[in-house]
mmCIF file of C-alpha atoms in Angstrom:
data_model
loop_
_atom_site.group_PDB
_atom_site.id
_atom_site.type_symbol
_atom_site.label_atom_id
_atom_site.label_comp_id
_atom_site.label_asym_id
_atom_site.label_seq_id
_atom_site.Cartn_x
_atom_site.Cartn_y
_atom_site.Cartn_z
ATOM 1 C CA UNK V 1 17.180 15.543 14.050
ATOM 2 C CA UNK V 2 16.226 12.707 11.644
ATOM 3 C CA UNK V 3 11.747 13.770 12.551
ATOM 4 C CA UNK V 4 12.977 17.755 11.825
ATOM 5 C CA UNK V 5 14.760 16.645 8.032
ATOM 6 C CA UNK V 6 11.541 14.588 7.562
ATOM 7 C CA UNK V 7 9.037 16.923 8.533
ATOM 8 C CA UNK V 8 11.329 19.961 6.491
ATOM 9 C CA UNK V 9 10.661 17.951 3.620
ATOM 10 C CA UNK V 10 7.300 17.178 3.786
ATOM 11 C CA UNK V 11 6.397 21.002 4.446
ATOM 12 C CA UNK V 12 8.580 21.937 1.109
ATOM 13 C CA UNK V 13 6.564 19.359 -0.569
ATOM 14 C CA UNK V 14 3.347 20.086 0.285
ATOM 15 C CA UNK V 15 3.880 23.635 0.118
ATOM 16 C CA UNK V 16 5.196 24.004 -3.639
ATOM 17 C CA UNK V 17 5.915 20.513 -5.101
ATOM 18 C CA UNK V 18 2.448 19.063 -4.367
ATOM 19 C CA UNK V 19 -0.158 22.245 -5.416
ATOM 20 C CA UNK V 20 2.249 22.001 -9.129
ATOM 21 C CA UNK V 21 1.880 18.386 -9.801
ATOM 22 C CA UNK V 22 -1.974 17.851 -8.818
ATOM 23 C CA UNK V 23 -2.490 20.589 -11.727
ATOM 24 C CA UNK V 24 -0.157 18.504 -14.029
ATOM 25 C CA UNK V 25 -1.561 14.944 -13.294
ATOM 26 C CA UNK V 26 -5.705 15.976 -12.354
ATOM 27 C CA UNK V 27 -7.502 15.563 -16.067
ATOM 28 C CA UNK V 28 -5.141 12.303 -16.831
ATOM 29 C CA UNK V 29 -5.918 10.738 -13.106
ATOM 30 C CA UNK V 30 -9.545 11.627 -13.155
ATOM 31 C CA UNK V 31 -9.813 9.552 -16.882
ATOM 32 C CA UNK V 32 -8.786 6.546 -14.836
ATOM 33 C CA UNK V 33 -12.278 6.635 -13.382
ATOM 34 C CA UNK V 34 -16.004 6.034 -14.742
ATOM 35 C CA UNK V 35 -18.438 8.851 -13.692
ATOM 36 C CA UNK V 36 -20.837 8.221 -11.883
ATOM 37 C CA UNK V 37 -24.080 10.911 -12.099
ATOM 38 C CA UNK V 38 -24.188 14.272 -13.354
ATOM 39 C CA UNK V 39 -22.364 15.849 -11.071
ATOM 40 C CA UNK V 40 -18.955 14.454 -11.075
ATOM 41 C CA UNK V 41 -16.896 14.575 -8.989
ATOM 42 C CA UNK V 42 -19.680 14.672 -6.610
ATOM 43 C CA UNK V 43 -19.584 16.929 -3.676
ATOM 44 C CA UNK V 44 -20.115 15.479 -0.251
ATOM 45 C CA UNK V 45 -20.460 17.464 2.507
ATOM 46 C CA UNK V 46 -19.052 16.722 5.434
ATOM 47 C CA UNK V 47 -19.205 17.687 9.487
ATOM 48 C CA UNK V 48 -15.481 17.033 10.986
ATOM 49 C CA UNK V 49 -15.230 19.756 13.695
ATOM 50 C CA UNK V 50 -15.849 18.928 17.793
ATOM 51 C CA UNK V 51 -19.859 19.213 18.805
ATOM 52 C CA UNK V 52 -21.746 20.105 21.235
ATOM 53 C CA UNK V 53 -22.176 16.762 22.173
ATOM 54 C CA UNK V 54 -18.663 15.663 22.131
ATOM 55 C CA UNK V 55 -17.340 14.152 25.358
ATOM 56 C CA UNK V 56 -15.308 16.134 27.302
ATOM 57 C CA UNK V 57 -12.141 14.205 26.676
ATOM 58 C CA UNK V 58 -12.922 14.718 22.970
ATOM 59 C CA UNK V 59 -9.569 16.023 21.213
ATOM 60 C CA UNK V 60 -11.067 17.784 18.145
ATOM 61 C CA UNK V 61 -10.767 21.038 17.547
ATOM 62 C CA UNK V 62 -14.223 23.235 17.541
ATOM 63 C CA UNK V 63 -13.171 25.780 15.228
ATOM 64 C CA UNK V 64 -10.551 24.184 12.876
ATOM 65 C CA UNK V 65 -9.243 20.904 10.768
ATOM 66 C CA UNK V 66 -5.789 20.163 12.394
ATOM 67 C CA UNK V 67 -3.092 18.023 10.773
ATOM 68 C CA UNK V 68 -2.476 16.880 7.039
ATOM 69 C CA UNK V 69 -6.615 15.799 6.384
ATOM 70 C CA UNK V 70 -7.048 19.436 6.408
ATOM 71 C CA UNK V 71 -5.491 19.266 2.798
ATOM 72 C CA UNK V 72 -8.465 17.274 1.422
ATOM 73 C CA UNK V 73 -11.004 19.204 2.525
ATOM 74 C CA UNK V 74 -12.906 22.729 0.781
ATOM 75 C CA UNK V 75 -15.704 24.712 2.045
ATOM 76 C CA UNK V 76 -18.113 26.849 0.192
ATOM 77 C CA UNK V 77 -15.608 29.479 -1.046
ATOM 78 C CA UNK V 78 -12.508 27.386 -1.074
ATOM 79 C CA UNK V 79 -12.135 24.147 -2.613
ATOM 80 C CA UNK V 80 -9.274 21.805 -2.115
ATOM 81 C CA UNK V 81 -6.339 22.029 -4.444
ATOM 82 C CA UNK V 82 -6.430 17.882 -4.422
ATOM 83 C CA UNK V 83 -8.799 15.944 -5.793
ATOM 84 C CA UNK V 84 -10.144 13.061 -2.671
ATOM 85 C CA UNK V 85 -10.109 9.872 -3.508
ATOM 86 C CA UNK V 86 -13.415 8.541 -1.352
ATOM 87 C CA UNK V 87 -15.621 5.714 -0.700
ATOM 88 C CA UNK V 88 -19.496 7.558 -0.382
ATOM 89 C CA UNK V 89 -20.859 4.818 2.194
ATOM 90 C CA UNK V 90 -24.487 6.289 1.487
ATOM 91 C CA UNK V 91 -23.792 4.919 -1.909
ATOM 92 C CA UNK V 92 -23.745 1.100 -0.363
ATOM 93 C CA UNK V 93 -26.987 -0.275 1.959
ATOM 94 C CA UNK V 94 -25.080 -3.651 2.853
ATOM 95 C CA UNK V 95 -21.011 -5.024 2.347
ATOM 96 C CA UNK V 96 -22.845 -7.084 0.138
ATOM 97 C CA UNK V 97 -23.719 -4.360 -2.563
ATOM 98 C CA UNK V 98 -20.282 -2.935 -2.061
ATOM 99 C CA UNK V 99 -18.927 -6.229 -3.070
ATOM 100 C CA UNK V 100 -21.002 -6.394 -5.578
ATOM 101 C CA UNK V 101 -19.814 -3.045 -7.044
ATOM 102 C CA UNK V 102 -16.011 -4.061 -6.758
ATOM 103 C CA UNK V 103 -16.436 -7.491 -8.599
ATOM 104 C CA UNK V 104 -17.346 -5.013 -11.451
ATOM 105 C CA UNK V 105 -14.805 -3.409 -11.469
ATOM 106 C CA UNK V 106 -12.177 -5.844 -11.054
ATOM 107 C CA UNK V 107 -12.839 -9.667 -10.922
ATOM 108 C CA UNK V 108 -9.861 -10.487 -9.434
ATOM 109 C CA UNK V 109 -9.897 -8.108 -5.728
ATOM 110 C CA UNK V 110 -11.855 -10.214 -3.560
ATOM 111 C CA UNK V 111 -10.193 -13.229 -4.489
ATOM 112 C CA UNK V 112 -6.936 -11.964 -3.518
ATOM 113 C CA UNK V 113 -8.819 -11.341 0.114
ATOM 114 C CA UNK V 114 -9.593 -14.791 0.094
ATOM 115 C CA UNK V 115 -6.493 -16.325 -0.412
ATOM 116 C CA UNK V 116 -4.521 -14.110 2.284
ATOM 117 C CA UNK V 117 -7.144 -15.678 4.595
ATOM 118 C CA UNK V 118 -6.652 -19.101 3.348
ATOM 119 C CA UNK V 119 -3.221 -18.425 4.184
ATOM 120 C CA UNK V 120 -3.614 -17.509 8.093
ATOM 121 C CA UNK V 121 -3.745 -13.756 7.580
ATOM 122 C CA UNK V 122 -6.051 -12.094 9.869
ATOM 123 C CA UNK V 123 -6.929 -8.173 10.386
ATOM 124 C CA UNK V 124 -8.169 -6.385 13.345
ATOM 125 C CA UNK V 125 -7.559 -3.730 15.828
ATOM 126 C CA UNK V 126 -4.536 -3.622 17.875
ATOM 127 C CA UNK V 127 -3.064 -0.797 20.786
ATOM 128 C CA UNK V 128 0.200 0.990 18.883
ATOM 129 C CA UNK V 129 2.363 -0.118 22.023
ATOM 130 C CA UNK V 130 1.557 -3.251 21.563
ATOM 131 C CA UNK V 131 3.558 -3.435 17.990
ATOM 132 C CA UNK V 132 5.328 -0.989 17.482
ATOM 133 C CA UNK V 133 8.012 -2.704 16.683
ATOM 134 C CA UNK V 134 6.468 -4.576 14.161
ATOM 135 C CA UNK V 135 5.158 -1.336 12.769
ATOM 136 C CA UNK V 136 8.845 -0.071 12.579
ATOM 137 C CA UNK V 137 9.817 -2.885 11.058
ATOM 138 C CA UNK V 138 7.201 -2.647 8.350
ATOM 139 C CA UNK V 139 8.286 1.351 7.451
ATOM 140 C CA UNK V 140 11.685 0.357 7.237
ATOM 141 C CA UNK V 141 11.287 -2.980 5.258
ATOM 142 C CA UNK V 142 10.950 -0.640 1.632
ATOM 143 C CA UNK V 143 13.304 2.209 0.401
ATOM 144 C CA UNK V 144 10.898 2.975 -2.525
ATOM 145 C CA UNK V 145 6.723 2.643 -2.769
ATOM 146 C CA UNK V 146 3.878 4.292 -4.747
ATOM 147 C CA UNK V 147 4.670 7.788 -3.510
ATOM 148 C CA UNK V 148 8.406 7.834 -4.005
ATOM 149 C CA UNK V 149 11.296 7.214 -1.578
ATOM 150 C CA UNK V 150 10.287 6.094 1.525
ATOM 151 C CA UNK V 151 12.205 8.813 4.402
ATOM 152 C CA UNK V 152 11.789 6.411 7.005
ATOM 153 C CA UNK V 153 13.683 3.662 5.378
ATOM 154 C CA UNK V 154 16.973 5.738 6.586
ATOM 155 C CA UNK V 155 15.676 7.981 9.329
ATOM 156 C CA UNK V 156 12.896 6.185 11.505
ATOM 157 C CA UNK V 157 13.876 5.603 15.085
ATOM 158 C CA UNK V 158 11.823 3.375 17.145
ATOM 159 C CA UNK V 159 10.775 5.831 19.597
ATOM 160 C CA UNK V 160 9.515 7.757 16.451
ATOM 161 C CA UNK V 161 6.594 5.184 15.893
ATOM 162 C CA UNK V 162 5.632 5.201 19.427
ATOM 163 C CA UNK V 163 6.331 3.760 23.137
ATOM 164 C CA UNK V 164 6.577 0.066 23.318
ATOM 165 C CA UNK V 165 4.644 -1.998 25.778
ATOM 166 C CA UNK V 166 6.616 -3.446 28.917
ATOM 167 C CA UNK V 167 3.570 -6.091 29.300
ATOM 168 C CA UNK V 168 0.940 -7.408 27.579
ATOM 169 C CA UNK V 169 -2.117 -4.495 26.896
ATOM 170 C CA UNK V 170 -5.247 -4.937 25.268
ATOM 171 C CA UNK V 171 -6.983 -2.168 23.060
ATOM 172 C CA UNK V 172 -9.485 -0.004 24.831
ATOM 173 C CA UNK V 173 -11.865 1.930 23.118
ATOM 174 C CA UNK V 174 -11.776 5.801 22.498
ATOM 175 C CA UNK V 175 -13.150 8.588 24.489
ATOM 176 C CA UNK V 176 -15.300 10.038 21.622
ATOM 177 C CA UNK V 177 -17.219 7.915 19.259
ATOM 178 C CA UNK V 178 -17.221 10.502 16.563
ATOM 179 C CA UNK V 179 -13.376 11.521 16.830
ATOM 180 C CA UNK V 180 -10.776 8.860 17.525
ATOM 181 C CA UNK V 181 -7.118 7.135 16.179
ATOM 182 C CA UNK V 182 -7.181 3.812 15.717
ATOM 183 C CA UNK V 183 -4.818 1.092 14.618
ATOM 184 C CA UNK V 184 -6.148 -1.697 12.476
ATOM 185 C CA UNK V 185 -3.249 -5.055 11.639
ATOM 186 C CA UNK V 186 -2.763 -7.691 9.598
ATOM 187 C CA UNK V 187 -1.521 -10.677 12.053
ATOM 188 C CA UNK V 188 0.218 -14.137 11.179
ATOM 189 C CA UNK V 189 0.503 -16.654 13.485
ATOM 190 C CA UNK V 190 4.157 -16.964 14.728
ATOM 191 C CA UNK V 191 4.753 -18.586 18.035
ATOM 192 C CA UNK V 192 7.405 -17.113 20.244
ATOM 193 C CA UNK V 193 7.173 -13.795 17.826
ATOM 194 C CA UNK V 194 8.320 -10.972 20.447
ATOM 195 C CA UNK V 195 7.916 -7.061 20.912
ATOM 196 C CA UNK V 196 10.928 -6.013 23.256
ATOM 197 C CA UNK V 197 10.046 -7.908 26.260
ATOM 198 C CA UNK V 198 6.412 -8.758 25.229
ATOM 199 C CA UNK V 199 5.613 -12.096 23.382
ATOM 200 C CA UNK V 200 2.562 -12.065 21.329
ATOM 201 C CA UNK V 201 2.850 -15.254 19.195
ATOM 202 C CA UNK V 202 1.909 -13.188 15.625
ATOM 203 C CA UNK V 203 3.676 -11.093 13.547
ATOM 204 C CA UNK V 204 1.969 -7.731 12.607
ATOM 205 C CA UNK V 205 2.906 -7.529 8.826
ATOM 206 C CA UNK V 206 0.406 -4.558 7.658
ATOM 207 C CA UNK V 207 -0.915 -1.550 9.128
ATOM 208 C CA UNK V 208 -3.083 1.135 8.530
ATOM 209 C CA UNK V 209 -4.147 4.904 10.891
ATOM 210 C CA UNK V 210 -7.399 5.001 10.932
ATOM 211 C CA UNK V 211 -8.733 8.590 11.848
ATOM 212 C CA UNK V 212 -12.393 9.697 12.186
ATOM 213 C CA UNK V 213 -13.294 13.501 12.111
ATOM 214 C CA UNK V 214 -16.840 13.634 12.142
ATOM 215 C CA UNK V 215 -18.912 12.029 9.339
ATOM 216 C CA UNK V 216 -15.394 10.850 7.410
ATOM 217 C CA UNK V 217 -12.666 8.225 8.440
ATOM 218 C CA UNK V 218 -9.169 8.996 7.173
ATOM 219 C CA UNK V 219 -6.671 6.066 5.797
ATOM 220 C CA UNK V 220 -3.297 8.241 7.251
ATOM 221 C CA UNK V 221 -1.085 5.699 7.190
ATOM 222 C CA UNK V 222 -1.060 2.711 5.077
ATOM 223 C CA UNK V 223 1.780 0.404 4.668
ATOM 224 C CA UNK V 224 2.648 -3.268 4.433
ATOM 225 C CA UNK V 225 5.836 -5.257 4.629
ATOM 226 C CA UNK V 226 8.078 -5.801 1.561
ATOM 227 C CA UNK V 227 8.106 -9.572 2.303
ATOM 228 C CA UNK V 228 4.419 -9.771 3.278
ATOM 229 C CA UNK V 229 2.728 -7.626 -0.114
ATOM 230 C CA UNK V 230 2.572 -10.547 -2.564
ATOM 231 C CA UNK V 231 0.429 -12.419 0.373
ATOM 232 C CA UNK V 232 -2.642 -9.590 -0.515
ATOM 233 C CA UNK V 233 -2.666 -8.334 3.007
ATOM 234 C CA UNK V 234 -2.993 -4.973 1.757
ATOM 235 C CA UNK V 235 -7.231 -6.046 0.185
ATOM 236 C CA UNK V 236 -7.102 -8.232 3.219
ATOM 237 C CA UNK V 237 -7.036 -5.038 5.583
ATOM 238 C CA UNK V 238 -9.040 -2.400 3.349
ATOM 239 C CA UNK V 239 -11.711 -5.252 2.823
ATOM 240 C CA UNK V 240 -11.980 -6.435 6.294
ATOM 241 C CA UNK V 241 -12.337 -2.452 7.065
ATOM 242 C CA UNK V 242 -14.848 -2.027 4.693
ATOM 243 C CA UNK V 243 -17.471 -5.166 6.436
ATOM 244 C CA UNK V 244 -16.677 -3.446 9.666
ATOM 245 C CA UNK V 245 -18.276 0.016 8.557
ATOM 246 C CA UNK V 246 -20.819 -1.556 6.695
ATOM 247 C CA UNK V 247 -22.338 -3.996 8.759
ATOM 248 C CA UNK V 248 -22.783 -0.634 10.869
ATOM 249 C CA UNK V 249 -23.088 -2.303 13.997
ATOM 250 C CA UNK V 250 -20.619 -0.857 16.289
ATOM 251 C CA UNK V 251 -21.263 2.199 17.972
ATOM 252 C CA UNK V 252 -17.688 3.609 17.181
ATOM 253 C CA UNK V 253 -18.365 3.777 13.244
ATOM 254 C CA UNK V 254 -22.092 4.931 13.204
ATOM 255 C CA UNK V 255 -23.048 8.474 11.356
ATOM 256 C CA UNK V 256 -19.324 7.992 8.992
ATOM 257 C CA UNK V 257 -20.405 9.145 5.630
ATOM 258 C CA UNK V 258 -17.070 8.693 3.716
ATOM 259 C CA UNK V 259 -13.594 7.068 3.662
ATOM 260 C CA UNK V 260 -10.712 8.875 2.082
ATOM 261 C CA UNK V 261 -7.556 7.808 1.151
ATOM 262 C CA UNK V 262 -5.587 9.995 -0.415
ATOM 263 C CA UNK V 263 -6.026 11.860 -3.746
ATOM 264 C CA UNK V 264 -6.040 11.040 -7.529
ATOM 265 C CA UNK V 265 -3.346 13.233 -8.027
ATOM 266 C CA UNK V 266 -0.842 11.830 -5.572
ATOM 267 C CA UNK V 267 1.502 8.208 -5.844
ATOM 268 C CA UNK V 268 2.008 6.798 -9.480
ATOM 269 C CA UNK V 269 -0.507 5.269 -11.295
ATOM 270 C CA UNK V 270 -0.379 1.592 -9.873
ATOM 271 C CA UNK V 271 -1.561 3.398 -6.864
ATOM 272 C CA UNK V 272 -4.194 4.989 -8.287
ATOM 273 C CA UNK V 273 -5.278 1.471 -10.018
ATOM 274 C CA UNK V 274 -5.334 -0.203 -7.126
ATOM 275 C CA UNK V 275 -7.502 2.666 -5.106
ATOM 276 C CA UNK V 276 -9.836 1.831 -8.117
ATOM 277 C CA UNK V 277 -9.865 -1.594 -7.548
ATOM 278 C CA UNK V 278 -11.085 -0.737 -3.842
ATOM 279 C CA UNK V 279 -13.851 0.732 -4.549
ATOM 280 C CA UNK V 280 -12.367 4.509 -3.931
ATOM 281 C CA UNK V 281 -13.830 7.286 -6.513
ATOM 282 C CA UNK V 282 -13.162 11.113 -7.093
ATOM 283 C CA UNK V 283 -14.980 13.575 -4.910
ATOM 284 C CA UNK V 284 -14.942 16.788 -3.208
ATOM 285 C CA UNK V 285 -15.334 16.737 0.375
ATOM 286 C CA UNK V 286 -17.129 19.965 1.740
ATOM 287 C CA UNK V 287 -16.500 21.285 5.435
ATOM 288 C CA UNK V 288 -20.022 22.179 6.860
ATOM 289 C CA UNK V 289 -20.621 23.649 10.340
ATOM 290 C CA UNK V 290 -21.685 21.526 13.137
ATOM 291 C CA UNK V 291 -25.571 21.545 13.869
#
């Protein structure tokens, strides 16, 4: 009962709220940003749908966008009603020039980075069943954040984050290089630290759901503990993200063209700042059919 209220909500909202405020907030939320070119917001086009060359184990859809990421995206006759917020990777040879491009923006991000590390934060991939306790304990830590009241704070159940381990797992890579979930964690240290029956010795404190479709990755889930934020864990994970994709050595992130999180028009404006901060701009991402 508590996923159907949630989810009932969520349609309402998306349905009618949503479509009403992006008009009301677009021209004030797109002033927060420099542009950059002539065309602004640029279009990128995008391929998210299953190919030919897909594994057969591949869960994409060949024919349509599936879940909420289908919000963000247009095609030639249709444009999104939202406006993506997006980080063009074409835009950035090395981590180094994106770096570069965020200490102009804001002196002060990749310091913050530094001192979560200096700290004993640490981010990297994890298996779900392998926290997700932690990862209930982080939606449930906050009644309010950047997009309003948080549902889960009163109706999360355990078993609605996922299955927990019985022993220790490891993460395993996905089926398809080009369409996968993945977890990415911030960790601390904690000896003794348990999940059910399962001790891990660290503490999961952040989170975010990674999803690739295609040529994009999609930040679907993003969330930090209340007692954790003022550590910076939140740069800590984006950042550490970020030198993953662009060192473009693993085979799982080669060909992504974009990162989205989100659009200008949603949260409140400390959101938006802090998207900014990132290194996330305003764009339109374009569906295009698979070659």
């Amino acid at each position: 009962m508590p996923r159907s209220i949630k989810q009932l909500v969520l349609t309402v909202y998306h349905a009618a709220v949503e479509p009403l405020t992006a008009l009301r907030r677009r021209a004030a939320r797109l002033a927060m940003f420099e542009p950059r070119g002539e065309v602004w917001p640029p279009d990128i086009p995008v391929r998210a749908l299953r190919a030919r060359d897909c594994p057969p184990r591949c869960k994409a859809h060949p024919h349509r966008i599936e879940g909420v990421v289908a919000r963000y995206l247009g095609d030639r006759r249709k444009p999104s009603r939202l406006t993506p917020l997006v980080i063009d990777l074409e835009t950035y040879p090395t981590n180094a020039a994106f770096e570069a491009y965020v200490r102009k923006r804001s002196s002060r991000t990749l310091p913050k980075v530094r001192q979560a590390q200096r700290l004993g934060y640490r981010a990297r991939r994890f298996p779900l069943s392998r926290h997700v306790h932690d990862v209930h304990a982080v939606k449930t830590s906050m009644k309010r954040r950047a997009f309003g009241l948080v549902l889960d704070y009163w109706l999360l159940r355990l078993e609605d984050v996922g299955k927990p381990a019985v022993k220790p797992v490891a993460w395993r890579a996905p089926p398809c290089r080009r369409h996968w979930t993945m977890w990415w964690g911030v960790f601390l240290p904690e000896p003794g630290h348990a999940q059910g029956p399962v001790t891990v010795d660290e503490r999961l404190v952040a989170y975010v759901k990674l999803v690739r479709r295609g040529d994009f990755i999609h930040y679907a889930d993003l969330m930090g503990h209340a007692d954790s934020l003022d550590a910076n864990v939140m740069a800590l994970l984006h950042f550490e993200i970020m030198k993953w994709l662009l060192d473009r050595e693993d085979p799982l992130v080669l060909g992504v063209r974009a990162v989205l999180y989100g659009a200008a028009e949603q949260g409140g404006e400390g959101l938006v700042t802090w998207k900014k901060r990132a290194g996330f701009e305003p764009a339109r991402l374009t569906l295009v059919e698979e070659s």
